[in-house]
Amino acid sequence: MTTPSGLSFYIPGALLFLVACAKLPALIRNPRDQLLRSVWVLLVVSTAVFWCCAVPSIAAFNRLTGVPNAAAPLVYSLLTVFSGANISLIIRWSSGPEDAEKAARWSRRCYVATAVVIVAINALFLLGDASVERLRDLDTYYASTPYIREMILLYLVAHTTAAITMTILCRRWAREVHGELRAGLLLIVGGYGLNLAYDALKFAAIGAHWSGRNWDVLSVTYAASFASFSALLIGAGFILPLLSQRFMYFWTPWRRYYQLRPLWRELRDASEHSMSIGPSMRTPIAIRLVQVEADIHDGILTVSPHIDARVRSQALVAASESSRSDEEAAATADAAALAHAVSVWRHHQAAATDPEEHMNDHTESLTSAHTPTGLVRMSVALSSDVVQRFRRHAVVAESSPR
């Protein structure tokens, strides 16, 4: 429900404005990114819609212009721009590079249709007579006034058409995607479902006025509440995938870094001559990740003469019984063979021996060690029972008298 102070509109508008400001540097760096530009325009328009639709803003604009109800065509125009921007963004967002030209063509058509509706709304307002200021119930108060009536109906028809179009486009696309993008699309669908309810209440209140009934509460109270909440859902639906993408951009390297730490610790003694960058809280995660991966590969190369293909084969049989996939079983077998090799290498280091039969490079036996994902799987597998069992076996075998 709207409040006389307009806080129910100003607060969401302020939040959207902050998001728009946060996106502005990225737009300045990439001015030709059409998708980013469309998102930023949508955020700005959403902010303007919230701020201009508040009752205090409507009253202030009327006083500023000296024209009663001058805010009406402004609000209707902004809402029409908002709907057009949504459709254009979804068209660009859902189109691949091969459909870029087609998406641009449909976006231009959307812009033209939006412009025509806005011109018609303002022309009808100039032709009509709305001399009595109505801050909350203009739709029903002027439902029978020539030209003003047509302005109101044109806006509602355009708004309803946009809501139906967006619902169809988003539902169709949501069936093809997953994750945060699908969640965002479902939020948009929910928002436009509320928009359709808003339109239905408006039409019902106007129809009741034409038949001599007073259903103004549907338009003034309930429809306004639906409009406010729907705009929040739609904005959240567009922002969620973008924020998630930004979060994953920072989260993914940190997650990989910590996933590789067990493997790095396993090989730490064997990679003591690897590159060394002094640890610091200010060291970028990219550099930390490069160092950890370099240490791991250096350690694998150091212990590679002691990697036993027979141990890996035995571990693969054991891992296949409990693993959920072939990749997981292979990574567990590789981790077991590597842990076994590290134990053998440490024994020879302590005994200061380096038998000739162990001087060959057997890194090719570790199939998982050649891909970034494989390294992570190996690191995770180090804590498995299979790896622990083969590590203990290596310790016992090397400590036994020969």
mmCIF file of C-alpha atoms in Angstrom:
data_model
loop_
_atom_site.group_PDB
_atom_site.id
_atom_site.type_symbol
_atom_site.label_atom_id
_atom_site.label_comp_id
_atom_site.label_asym_id
_atom_site.label_seq_id
_atom_site.Cartn_x
_atom_site.Cartn_y
_atom_site.Cartn_z
ATOM 1 C CA MET A 1 0.000 0.000 0.000
ATOM 2 C CA THR A 2 1.292 3.468 -0.840
ATOM 3 C CA THR A 3 1.932 5.966 1.924
ATOM 4 C CA PRO A 4 1.394 9.765 1.861
ATOM 5 C CA SER A 5 5.119 10.253 2.475
ATOM 6 C CA GLY A 6 5.973 8.150 -0.574
ATOM 7 C CA LEU A 7 8.541 6.047 1.309
ATOM 8 C CA SER A 8 7.176 2.840 -0.245
ATOM 9 C CA PHE A 9 8.364 4.271 -3.595
ATOM 10 C CA TYR A 10 11.373 6.357 -2.570
ATOM 11 C CA ILE A 11 13.218 3.579 -0.713
ATOM 12 C CA PRO A 12 13.110 0.997 -3.556
ATOM 13 C CA GLY A 13 13.976 3.788 -5.975
ATOM 14 C CA ALA A 14 17.017 4.711 -3.897
ATOM 15 C CA LEU A 15 18.186 1.085 -3.859
ATOM 16 C CA LEU A 16 17.861 0.830 -7.636
ATOM 17 C CA PHE A 17 19.699 4.143 -8.000
ATOM 18 C CA LEU A 18 22.624 2.767 -5.972
ATOM 19 C CA VAL A 19 22.755 -0.313 -8.193
ATOM 20 C CA ALA A 20 22.714 1.926 -11.286
ATOM 21 C CA CYS A 21 25.612 3.964 -9.855
ATOM 22 C CA ALA A 22 27.527 0.740 -9.165
ATOM 23 C CA LYS A 23 27.051 -0.326 -12.803
ATOM 24 C CA LEU A 24 28.074 3.044 -14.270
ATOM 25 C CA PRO A 25 31.881 2.480 -14.140
ATOM 26 C CA ALA A 26 31.493 -0.789 -16.062
ATOM 27 C CA LEU A 27 29.396 1.025 -18.682
ATOM 28 C CA ILE A 28 32.027 3.756 -19.008
ATOM 29 C CA ARG A 29 34.707 1.116 -19.552
ATOM 30 C CA ASN A 30 32.548 -0.751 -22.102
ATOM 31 C CA PRO A 31 30.364 1.890 -23.795
ATOM 32 C CA ARG A 32 29.595 -0.392 -26.758
ATOM 33 C CA ASP A 33 28.291 -3.265 -24.641
ATOM 34 C CA GLN A 34 24.634 -3.185 -25.707
ATOM 35 C CA LEU A 35 23.477 -5.600 -23.009
ATOM 36 C CA LEU A 36 25.180 -3.642 -20.245
ATOM 37 C CA ARG A 37 23.800 -0.397 -21.651
ATOM 38 C CA SER A 38 20.286 -1.856 -21.736
ATOM 39 C CA VAL A 39 20.592 -2.999 -18.115
ATOM 40 C CA TRP A 40 21.806 0.418 -17.011
ATOM 41 C CA VAL A 41 18.998 2.204 -18.868
ATOM 42 C CA LEU A 42 16.498 -0.130 -17.250
ATOM 43 C CA LEU A 43 17.894 0.625 -13.785
ATOM 44 C CA VAL A 44 17.734 4.378 -14.413
ATOM 45 C CA VAL A 45 14.186 4.168 -15.752
ATOM 46 C CA SER A 46 13.160 1.983 -12.798
ATOM 47 C CA THR A 47 14.558 4.590 -10.419
ATOM 48 C CA ALA A 48 12.671 7.357 -12.221
ATOM 49 C CA VAL A 49 9.448 5.317 -12.140
ATOM 50 C CA PHE A 50 9.631 4.790 -8.385
ATOM 51 C CA TRP A 51 10.518 8.387 -7.603
ATOM 52 C CA CYS A 52 8.021 9.980 -9.974
ATOM 53 C CA CYS A 53 5.104 7.706 -9.050
ATOM 54 C CA ALA A 54 5.197 8.708 -5.384
ATOM 55 C CA VAL A 55 2.322 11.015 -4.408
ATOM 56 C CA PRO A 56 4.612 13.831 -3.106
ATOM 57 C CA SER A 57 6.534 13.775 -6.406
ATOM 58 C CA ILE A 58 3.312 13.941 -8.422
ATOM 59 C CA ALA A 59 2.100 16.930 -6.388
ATOM 60 C CA ALA A 60 5.486 18.668 -6.677
ATOM 61 C CA PHE A 61 5.599 18.235 -10.468
ATOM 62 C CA ASN A 62 2.084 19.622 -10.816
ATOM 63 C CA ARG A 63 3.060 22.684 -8.782
ATOM 64 C CA LEU A 64 6.304 23.109 -10.705
ATOM 65 C CA THR A 65 4.583 23.130 -14.088
ATOM 66 C CA GLY A 66 1.500 24.997 -12.908
ATOM 67 C CA VAL A 67 -0.651 22.483 -14.814
ATOM 68 C CA PRO A 68 -3.076 20.315 -12.828
ATOM 69 C CA ASN A 69 -2.302 16.632 -13.381
ATOM 70 C CA ALA A 70 0.744 17.367 -15.574
ATOM 71 C CA ALA A 71 2.426 14.450 -13.813
ATOM 72 C CA ALA A 72 -0.096 11.997 -15.298
ATOM 73 C CA PRO A 73 1.362 11.806 -18.830
ATOM 74 C CA LEU A 74 4.866 11.865 -17.308
ATOM 75 C CA VAL A 75 4.123 8.846 -15.118
ATOM 76 C CA TYR A 76 2.369 6.989 -17.928
ATOM 77 C CA SER A 77 5.265 7.740 -20.273
ATOM 78 C CA LEU A 78 7.850 6.503 -17.770
ATOM 79 C CA LEU A 79 5.900 3.291 -17.162
ATOM 80 C CA THR A 80 5.664 2.775 -20.925
ATOM 81 C CA VAL A 81 9.419 3.324 -21.289
ATOM 82 C CA PHE A 82 9.985 0.862 -18.441
ATOM 83 C CA SER A 83 7.925 -1.794 -20.214
ATOM 84 C CA GLY A 84 9.655 -1.156 -23.527
ATOM 85 C CA ALA A 85 13.101 -1.292 -21.897
ATOM 86 C CA ASN A 86 12.221 -4.630 -20.303
ATOM 87 C CA ILE A 87 11.159 -6.162 -23.603
ATOM 88 C CA SER A 88 14.234 -4.823 -25.402
ATOM 89 C CA LEU A 89 16.559 -6.157 -22.707
ATOM 90 C CA ILE A 90 14.993 -9.617 -22.740
ATOM 91 C CA ILE A 91 15.259 -9.731 -26.542
ATOM 92 C CA ARG A 92 18.962 -8.847 -26.426
ATOM 93 C CA TRP A 93 19.649 -10.981 -23.373
ATOM 94 C CA SER A 94 18.110 -14.158 -24.772
ATOM 95 C CA SER A 95 19.683 -13.821 -28.224
ATOM 96 C CA GLY A 96 23.006 -15.407 -29.068
ATOM 97 C CA PRO A 97 25.721 -13.800 -31.208
ATOM 98 C CA GLU A 98 24.242 -15.395 -34.322
ATOM 99 C CA ASP A 99 20.916 -13.634 -33.641
ATOM 100 C CA ALA A 100 22.417 -10.222 -32.833
ATOM 101 C CA GLU A 101 21.128 -8.561 -35.987
ATOM 102 C CA LYS A 102 17.637 -9.991 -35.534
ATOM 103 C CA ALA A 103 17.607 -8.933 -31.873
ATOM 104 C CA ALA A 104 18.691 -5.404 -32.828
ATOM 105 C CA ARG A 105 15.897 -5.224 -35.406
ATOM 106 C CA TRP A 106 13.232 -6.302 -32.912
ATOM 107 C CA SER A 107 14.652 -3.904 -30.308
ATOM 108 C CA ARG A 108 14.308 -1.026 -32.762
ATOM 109 C CA ARG A 109 10.710 -1.998 -33.414
ATOM 110 C CA CYS A 110 10.115 -2.033 -29.668
ATOM 111 C CA TYR A 111 11.624 1.448 -29.355
ATOM 112 C CA VAL A 112 9.436 2.760 -32.179
ATOM 113 C CA ALA A 113 6.279 1.271 -30.648
ATOM 114 C CA THR A 114 7.192 2.737 -27.255
ATOM 115 C CA ALA A 115 7.799 6.171 -28.777
ATOM 116 C CA VAL A 116 4.454 6.084 -30.635
ATOM 117 C CA VAL A 117 2.565 5.230 -27.445
ATOM 118 C CA ILE A 118 4.338 7.994 -25.498
ATOM 119 C CA VAL A 119 3.576 10.606 -28.175
ATOM 120 C CA ALA A 120 -0.067 9.506 -28.250
ATOM 121 C CA ILE A 121 -0.355 9.647 -24.448
ATOM 122 C CA ASN A 122 0.942 13.220 -24.307
ATOM 123 C CA ALA A 123 -1.120 14.326 -27.316
ATOM 124 C CA LEU A 124 -4.328 12.981 -25.778
ATOM 125 C CA PHE A 125 -3.545 14.754 -22.496
ATOM 126 C CA LEU A 126 -3.102 18.069 -24.337
ATOM 127 C CA LEU A 127 -6.400 17.558 -26.163
ATOM 128 C CA GLY A 128 -8.342 16.682 -23.015
ATOM 129 C CA ASP A 129 -9.490 18.705 -20.035
ATOM 130 C CA ALA A 130 -8.109 17.573 -16.675
ATOM 131 C CA SER A 131 -8.381 20.805 -14.717
ATOM 132 C CA VAL A 132 -9.072 19.218 -11.307
ATOM 133 C CA GLU A 133 -5.934 17.835 -9.689
ATOM 134 C CA ARG A 134 -6.240 14.170 -8.681
ATOM 135 C CA LEU A 135 -3.175 12.742 -7.001
ATOM 136 C CA ARG A 136 -4.385 9.181 -6.381
ATOM 137 C CA ASP A 137 -7.599 8.476 -8.278
ATOM 138 C CA LEU A 138 -7.058 10.146 -11.656
ATOM 139 C CA ASP A 139 -7.810 6.908 -13.537
ATOM 140 C CA THR A 140 -11.334 6.576 -12.218
ATOM 141 C CA TYR A 141 -12.085 10.292 -11.775
ATOM 142 C CA TYR A 142 -11.455 10.998 -15.478
ATOM 143 C CA ALA A 143 -12.662 7.599 -16.759
ATOM 144 C CA SER A 144 -15.432 9.284 -18.751
ATOM 145 C CA THR A 145 -13.635 12.481 -19.802
ATOM 146 C CA PRO A 146 -12.987 12.703 -23.569
ATOM 147 C CA TYR A 147 -9.332 12.256 -24.601
ATOM 148 C CA ILE A 148 -8.223 11.778 -20.976
ATOM 149 C CA ARG A 149 -10.246 8.576 -20.978
ATOM 150 C CA GLU A 150 -8.500 7.459 -24.172
ATOM 151 C CA MET A 151 -5.108 8.382 -22.690
ATOM 152 C CA ILE A 152 -5.774 6.183 -19.666
ATOM 153 C CA LEU A 153 -7.052 3.280 -21.747
ATOM 154 C CA LEU A 154 -4.113 3.548 -24.187
ATOM 155 C CA TYR A 155 -1.648 3.372 -21.327
ATOM 156 C CA LEU A 156 -3.398 0.360 -19.761
ATOM 157 C CA VAL A 157 -3.653 -1.504 -23.076
ATOM 158 C CA ALA A 158 0.037 -0.875 -23.801
ATOM 159 C CA HIS A 159 0.953 -1.896 -20.260
ATOM 160 C CA THR A 160 -1.090 -5.096 -20.492
ATOM 161 C CA THR A 161 0.389 -5.959 -23.893
ATOM 162 C CA ALA A 162 3.906 -5.492 -22.553
ATOM 163 C CA ALA A 163 3.137 -7.638 -19.495
ATOM 164 C CA ILE A 164 1.769 -10.486 -21.617
ATOM 165 C CA THR A 165 4.726 -10.248 -24.011
ATOM 166 C CA MET A 166 7.270 -10.306 -21.196
ATOM 167 C CA THR A 167 5.545 -13.219 -19.472
ATOM 168 C CA ILE A 168 5.611 -15.285 -22.673
ATOM 169 C CA LEU A 169 9.237 -14.424 -23.506
ATOM 170 C CA CYS A 170 10.533 -15.088 -19.997
ATOM 171 C CA ARG A 171 8.621 -18.325 -19.479
ATOM 172 C CA ARG A 172 9.812 -19.642 -22.834
ATOM 173 C CA TRP A 173 13.426 -18.782 -22.056
ATOM 174 C CA ALA A 174 13.203 -20.099 -18.470
ATOM 175 C CA ARG A 175 12.525 -23.595 -19.832
ATOM 176 C CA GLU A 176 15.901 -23.566 -21.592
ATOM 177 C CA VAL A 177 18.186 -22.282 -18.800
ATOM 178 C CA HIS A 178 19.070 -23.188 -15.233
ATOM 179 C CA GLY A 179 20.555 -21.715 -12.083
ATOM 180 C CA GLU A 180 20.455 -18.046 -11.183
ATOM 181 C CA LEU A 181 19.365 -17.027 -14.689
ATOM 182 C CA ARG A 182 16.268 -19.205 -14.463
ATOM 183 C CA ALA A 183 15.567 -17.876 -10.949
ATOM 184 C CA GLY A 184 15.837 -14.318 -12.272
ATOM 185 C CA LEU A 185 13.468 -15.063 -15.143
ATOM 186 C CA LEU A 186 10.925 -16.602 -12.775
ATOM 187 C CA LEU A 187 11.109 -13.465 -10.619
ATOM 188 C CA ILE A 188 10.397 -11.375 -13.715
ATOM 189 C CA VAL A 189 7.462 -13.636 -14.603
ATOM 190 C CA GLY A 190 6.127 -13.206 -11.069
ATOM 191 C CA GLY A 191 6.533 -9.442 -11.322
ATOM 192 C CA TYR A 192 4.648 -9.290 -14.584
ATOM 193 C CA GLY A 193 1.976 -11.551 -13.142
ATOM 194 C CA LEU A 194 1.406 -8.837 -10.541
ATOM 195 C CA ASN A 195 1.430 -6.269 -13.358
ATOM 196 C CA LEU A 196 -1.411 -8.143 -15.046
ATOM 197 C CA ALA A 197 -3.280 -8.129 -11.747
ATOM 198 C CA TYR A 198 -2.648 -4.374 -11.537
ATOM 199 C CA ASP A 199 -4.081 -3.884 -15.028
ATOM 200 C CA ALA A 200 -7.090 -6.073 -14.237
ATOM 201 C CA LEU A 201 -7.869 -4.024 -11.113
ATOM 202 C CA LYS A 202 -7.527 -0.775 -13.041
ATOM 203 C CA PHE A 203 -9.849 -1.988 -15.803
ATOM 204 C CA ALA A 204 -12.319 -3.257 -13.205
ATOM 205 C CA ALA A 205 -12.373 0.088 -11.379
ATOM 206 C CA ILE A 206 -12.854 2.011 -14.650
ATOM 207 C CA GLY A 207 -15.572 -0.380 -15.800
ATOM 208 C CA ALA A 208 -17.334 0.007 -12.462
ATOM 209 C CA HIS A 209 -17.193 3.804 -12.874
ATOM 210 C CA TRP A 210 -18.833 3.503 -16.299
ATOM 211 C CA SER A 211 -21.642 1.408 -14.826
ATOM 212 C CA GLY A 212 -22.253 3.843 -11.964
ATOM 213 C CA ARG A 213 -20.453 1.890 -9.213
ATOM 214 C CA ASN A 214 -17.589 3.061 -7.020
ATOM 215 C CA TRP A 215 -14.751 0.569 -6.993
ATOM 216 C CA ASP A 216 -12.037 3.202 -6.649
ATOM 217 C CA VAL A 217 -10.394 1.253 -3.822
ATOM 218 C CA LEU A 218 -9.292 -1.352 -6.373
ATOM 219 C CA SER A 219 -7.357 1.273 -8.329
ATOM 220 C CA VAL A 220 -6.156 3.531 -5.518
ATOM 221 C CA THR A 221 -5.152 0.969 -2.887
ATOM 222 C CA TYR A 222 -4.710 -2.537 -4.242
ATOM 223 C CA ALA A 223 -3.505 -1.793 -7.766
ATOM 224 C CA ALA A 224 -0.898 0.664 -6.459
ATOM 225 C CA SER A 225 0.404 -1.959 -4.028
ATOM 226 C CA PHE A 226 0.700 -4.529 -6.797
ATOM 227 C CA ALA A 227 2.564 -2.029 -8.979
ATOM 228 C CA SER A 228 5.136 -1.242 -6.300
ATOM 229 C CA PHE A 229 5.827 -4.877 -5.464
ATOM 230 C CA SER A 230 5.900 -5.985 -9.116
ATOM 231 C CA ALA A 231 8.534 -3.386 -9.995
ATOM 232 C CA LEU A 232 10.732 -4.713 -7.180
ATOM 233 C CA LEU A 233 10.357 -8.298 -8.404
ATOM 234 C CA ILE A 234 11.138 -7.318 -11.992
ATOM 235 C CA GLY A 235 14.182 -5.291 -10.946
ATOM 236 C CA ALA A 236 15.404 -8.141 -8.740
ATOM 237 C CA GLY A 237 14.901 -10.589 -11.599
ATOM 238 C CA PHE A 238 17.169 -8.578 -13.882
ATOM 239 C CA ILE A 239 19.770 -7.849 -11.214
ATOM 240 C CA LEU A 240 20.028 -11.352 -9.685
ATOM 241 C CA PRO A 241 21.892 -13.036 -12.593
ATOM 242 C CA LEU A 242 24.236 -10.038 -12.929
ATOM 243 C CA LEU A 243 25.073 -9.962 -9.225
ATOM 244 C CA SER A 244 25.491 -13.734 -9.211
ATOM 245 C CA GLN A 245 27.867 -13.509 -12.174
ATOM 246 C CA ARG A 246 29.872 -10.811 -10.399
ATOM 247 C CA PHE A 247 29.954 -12.855 -7.190
ATOM 248 C CA MET A 248 31.124 -15.976 -9.031
ATOM 249 C CA TYR A 249 33.837 -13.919 -10.733
ATOM 250 C CA PHE A 250 35.388 -13.299 -7.300
ATOM 251 C CA TRP A 251 34.294 -16.522 -5.599
ATOM 252 C CA THR A 252 35.452 -19.086 -8.184
ATOM 253 C CA PRO A 253 39.249 -18.442 -7.930
ATOM 254 C CA TRP A 254 39.094 -18.294 -4.114
ATOM 255 C CA ARG A 255 37.140 -21.549 -4.011
ATOM 256 C CA ARG A 256 39.639 -23.213 -6.345
ATOM 257 C CA TYR A 257 42.525 -21.857 -4.279
ATOM 258 C CA TYR A 258 41.222 -23.412 -1.057
ATOM 259 C CA GLN A 259 40.259 -26.663 -2.806
ATOM 260 C CA LEU A 260 43.865 -27.052 -4.014
ATOM 261 C CA ARG A 261 45.402 -26.417 -0.587
ATOM 262 C CA PRO A 262 45.277 -30.114 0.540
ATOM 263 C CA LEU A 263 47.150 -31.185 -2.601
ATOM 264 C CA TRP A 264 49.633 -28.345 -2.137
ATOM 265 C CA ARG A 265 50.253 -29.419 1.482
ATOM 266 C CA GLU A 266 50.727 -33.029 0.350
ATOM 267 C CA LEU A 267 53.477 -31.947 -2.047
ATOM 268 C CA ARG A 268 54.887 -29.055 -0.033
ATOM 269 C CA ASP A 269 58.136 -30.831 0.910
ATOM 270 C CA ALA A 270 58.691 -31.934 -2.663
ATOM 271 C CA SER A 271 58.110 -28.495 -4.114
ATOM 272 C CA GLU A 272 60.369 -26.504 -1.821
ATOM 273 C CA HIS A 273 62.385 -25.232 -4.789
ATOM 274 C CA SER A 274 59.334 -23.912 -6.628
ATOM 275 C CA MET A 275 58.653 -20.231 -7.192
ATOM 276 C CA SER A 276 57.971 -18.390 -3.967
ATOM 277 C CA ILE A 277 55.966 -15.214 -3.626
ATOM 278 C CA GLY A 278 55.819 -13.785 -0.156
ATOM 279 C CA PRO A 279 52.313 -14.271 1.273
ATOM 280 C CA SER A 280 50.392 -11.088 1.871
ATOM 281 C CA MET A 281 46.771 -10.167 2.397
ATOM 282 C CA ARG A 282 47.170 -7.791 -0.534
ATOM 283 C CA THR A 283 48.480 -10.460 -2.904
ATOM 284 C CA PRO A 284 45.846 -10.874 -5.663
ATOM 285 C CA ILE A 285 44.069 -14.217 -5.690
ATOM 286 C CA ALA A 286 45.176 -14.790 -9.295
ATOM 287 C CA ILE A 287 48.828 -14.684 -8.242
ATOM 288 C CA ARG A 288 48.174 -16.926 -5.232
ATOM 289 C CA LEU A 289 46.434 -19.441 -7.478
ATOM 290 C CA VAL A 290 49.285 -19.424 -9.987
ATOM 291 C CA GLN A 291 51.801 -20.051 -7.208
ATOM 292 C CA VAL A 292 49.810 -22.931 -5.702
ATOM 293 C CA GLU A 293 49.372 -24.603 -9.096
ATOM 294 C CA ALA A 294 53.068 -24.120 -9.916
ATOM 295 C CA ASP A 295 54.044 -25.669 -6.563
ATOM 296 C CA ILE A 296 51.741 -28.626 -7.181
ATOM 297 C CA HIS A 297 53.126 -29.349 -10.646
ATOM 298 C CA ASP A 298 56.676 -28.931 -9.357
ATOM 299 C CA GLY A 299 55.958 -31.378 -6.532
ATOM 300 C CA ILE A 300 54.386 -33.913 -8.885
ATOM 301 C CA LEU A 301 57.454 -33.703 -11.127
ATOM 302 C CA THR A 302 59.744 -34.241 -8.128
ATOM 303 C CA VAL A 303 58.008 -37.405 -6.904
ATOM 304 C CA SER A 304 57.137 -38.681 -10.389
ATOM 305 C CA PRO A 305 59.955 -41.304 -10.468
ATOM 306 C CA HIS A 306 58.203 -43.023 -7.544
ATOM 307 C CA ILE A 307 54.701 -43.120 -9.047
ATOM 308 C CA ASP A 308 53.724 -46.769 -9.406
ATOM 309 C CA ALA A 309 51.222 -47.633 -12.130
ATOM 310 C CA ARG A 310 50.354 -50.860 -10.294
ATOM 311 C CA VAL A 311 49.375 -48.882 -7.200
ATOM 312 C CA ARG A 312 47.142 -46.653 -9.323
ATOM 313 C CA SER A 313 45.469 -49.679 -10.926
ATOM 314 C CA GLN A 314 44.760 -51.228 -7.525
ATOM 315 C CA ALA A 315 43.460 -47.914 -6.195
ATOM 316 C CA LEU A 316 41.238 -47.496 -9.258
ATOM 317 C CA VAL A 317 39.572 -50.835 -8.566
ATOM 318 C CA ALA A 318 38.976 -49.847 -4.942
ATOM 319 C CA ALA A 319 37.780 -46.328 -5.834
ATOM 320 C CA SER A 320 35.352 -47.569 -8.492
ATOM 321 C CA GLU A 321 33.330 -49.349 -5.823
ATOM 322 C CA SER A 322 32.512 -46.150 -3.936
ATOM 323 C CA SER A 323 32.879 -43.322 -6.479
ATOM 324 C CA ARG A 324 29.896 -41.665 -8.139
ATOM 325 C CA SER A 325 31.564 -41.224 -11.528
ATOM 326 C CA ASP A 326 34.491 -42.454 -13.600
ATOM 327 C CA GLU A 327 36.179 -39.050 -13.250
ATOM 328 C CA GLU A 328 35.927 -39.204 -9.461
ATOM 329 C CA ALA A 329 37.285 -42.770 -9.395
ATOM 330 C CA ALA A 330 40.197 -41.779 -11.641
ATOM 331 C CA ALA A 331 41.007 -38.752 -9.476
ATOM 332 C CA THR A 332 40.923 -40.905 -6.332
ATOM 333 C CA ALA A 333 43.232 -43.452 -7.942
ATOM 334 C CA ASP A 334 45.603 -40.677 -9.037
ATOM 335 C CA ALA A 335 45.545 -39.171 -5.547
ATOM 336 C CA ALA A 336 46.307 -42.574 -4.015
ATOM 337 C CA ALA A 337 49.196 -43.185 -6.403
ATOM 338 C CA LEU A 338 50.534 -39.699 -5.717
ATOM 339 C CA ALA A 339 50.237 -40.054 -1.927
ATOM 340 C CA HIS A 340 52.016 -43.419 -2.189
ATOM 341 C CA ALA A 341 54.770 -41.824 -4.292
ATOM 342 C CA VAL A 342 55.202 -38.960 -1.809
ATOM 343 C CA SER A 343 55.644 -41.450 1.032
ATOM 344 C CA VAL A 344 58.228 -43.414 -0.962
ATOM 345 C CA TRP A 345 60.024 -40.207 -1.944
ATOM 346 C CA ARG A 346 60.223 -39.073 1.689
ATOM 347 C CA HIS A 347 61.664 -42.432 2.706
ATOM 348 C CA HIS A 348 64.388 -42.179 0.071
ATOM 349 C CA GLN A 349 65.067 -38.590 1.046
ATOM 350 C CA ALA A 350 65.508 -39.608 4.657
ATOM 351 C CA ALA A 351 67.732 -42.530 3.667
ATOM 352 C CA ALA A 352 69.619 -40.374 1.158
ATOM 353 C CA THR A 353 69.056 -42.995 -1.537
ATOM 354 C CA ASP A 354 67.785 -42.686 -5.063
ATOM 355 C CA PRO A 355 67.603 -46.083 -6.731
ATOM 356 C CA GLU A 356 68.058 -46.269 -10.471
ATOM 357 C CA GLU A 357 64.770 -48.082 -10.965
ATOM 358 C CA HIS A 358 62.939 -45.001 -9.732
ATOM 359 C CA MET A 359 64.579 -42.441 -12.022
ATOM 360 C CA ASN A 360 61.918 -42.497 -14.781
ATOM 361 C CA ASP A 361 59.205 -39.830 -15.096
ATOM 362 C CA HIS A 362 55.791 -41.452 -14.522
ATOM 363 C CA THR A 363 53.619 -38.313 -14.476
ATOM 364 C CA GLU A 364 51.697 -39.599 -17.508
ATOM 365 C CA SER A 365 50.173 -42.232 -15.226
ATOM 366 C CA LEU A 366 48.191 -39.518 -13.431
ATOM 367 C CA THR A 367 45.438 -38.731 -15.924
ATOM 368 C CA SER A 368 43.753 -36.185 -13.643
ATOM 369 C CA ALA A 369 46.869 -34.074 -13.122
ATOM 370 C CA HIS A 370 46.758 -32.588 -16.609
ATOM 371 C CA THR A 371 43.591 -30.486 -16.206
ATOM 372 C CA PRO A 372 42.620 -27.805 -13.668
ATOM 373 C CA THR A 373 39.431 -29.682 -12.772
ATOM 374 C CA GLY A 374 41.388 -32.910 -12.362
ATOM 375 C CA LEU A 375 43.774 -31.284 -9.906
ATOM 376 C CA VAL A 376 40.844 -30.134 -7.792
ATOM 377 C CA ARG A 377 39.351 -33.639 -7.839
ATOM 378 C CA MET A 378 42.687 -35.096 -6.753
ATOM 379 C CA SER A 379 42.974 -32.573 -3.945
ATOM 380 C CA VAL A 380 39.478 -33.360 -2.678
ATOM 381 C CA ALA A 381 40.129 -37.115 -2.959
ATOM 382 C CA LEU A 382 43.174 -36.956 -0.647
ATOM 383 C CA SER A 383 40.876 -37.228 2.368
ATOM 384 C CA SER A 384 39.166 -40.396 1.084
ATOM 385 C CA ASP A 385 39.579 -43.785 2.763
ATOM 386 C CA VAL A 386 41.129 -45.253 -0.380
ATOM 387 C CA VAL A 387 43.941 -42.707 -0.417
ATOM 388 C CA GLN A 388 44.531 -43.033 3.322
ATOM 389 C CA ARG A 389 44.788 -46.810 2.970
ATOM 390 C CA PHE A 390 47.381 -46.654 0.186
ATOM 391 C CA ARG A 391 49.354 -43.983 2.020
ATOM 392 C CA ARG A 392 49.553 -46.206 5.111
ATOM 393 C CA HIS A 393 50.537 -49.165 2.926
ATOM 394 C CA ALA A 394 53.425 -47.163 1.444
ATOM 395 C CA VAL A 395 54.659 -46.131 4.897
ATOM 396 C CA VAL A 396 54.566 -49.719 6.164
ATOM 397 C CA ALA A 397 56.235 -51.104 3.020
ATOM 398 C CA GLU A 398 59.048 -48.562 3.058
ATOM 399 C CA SER A 399 59.708 -48.976 6.802
ATOM 400 C CA SER A 400 59.871 -52.771 6.580
ATOM 401 C CA PRO A 401 63.359 -54.344 6.370
ATOM 402 C CA ARG A 402 64.295 -55.404 2.836
#
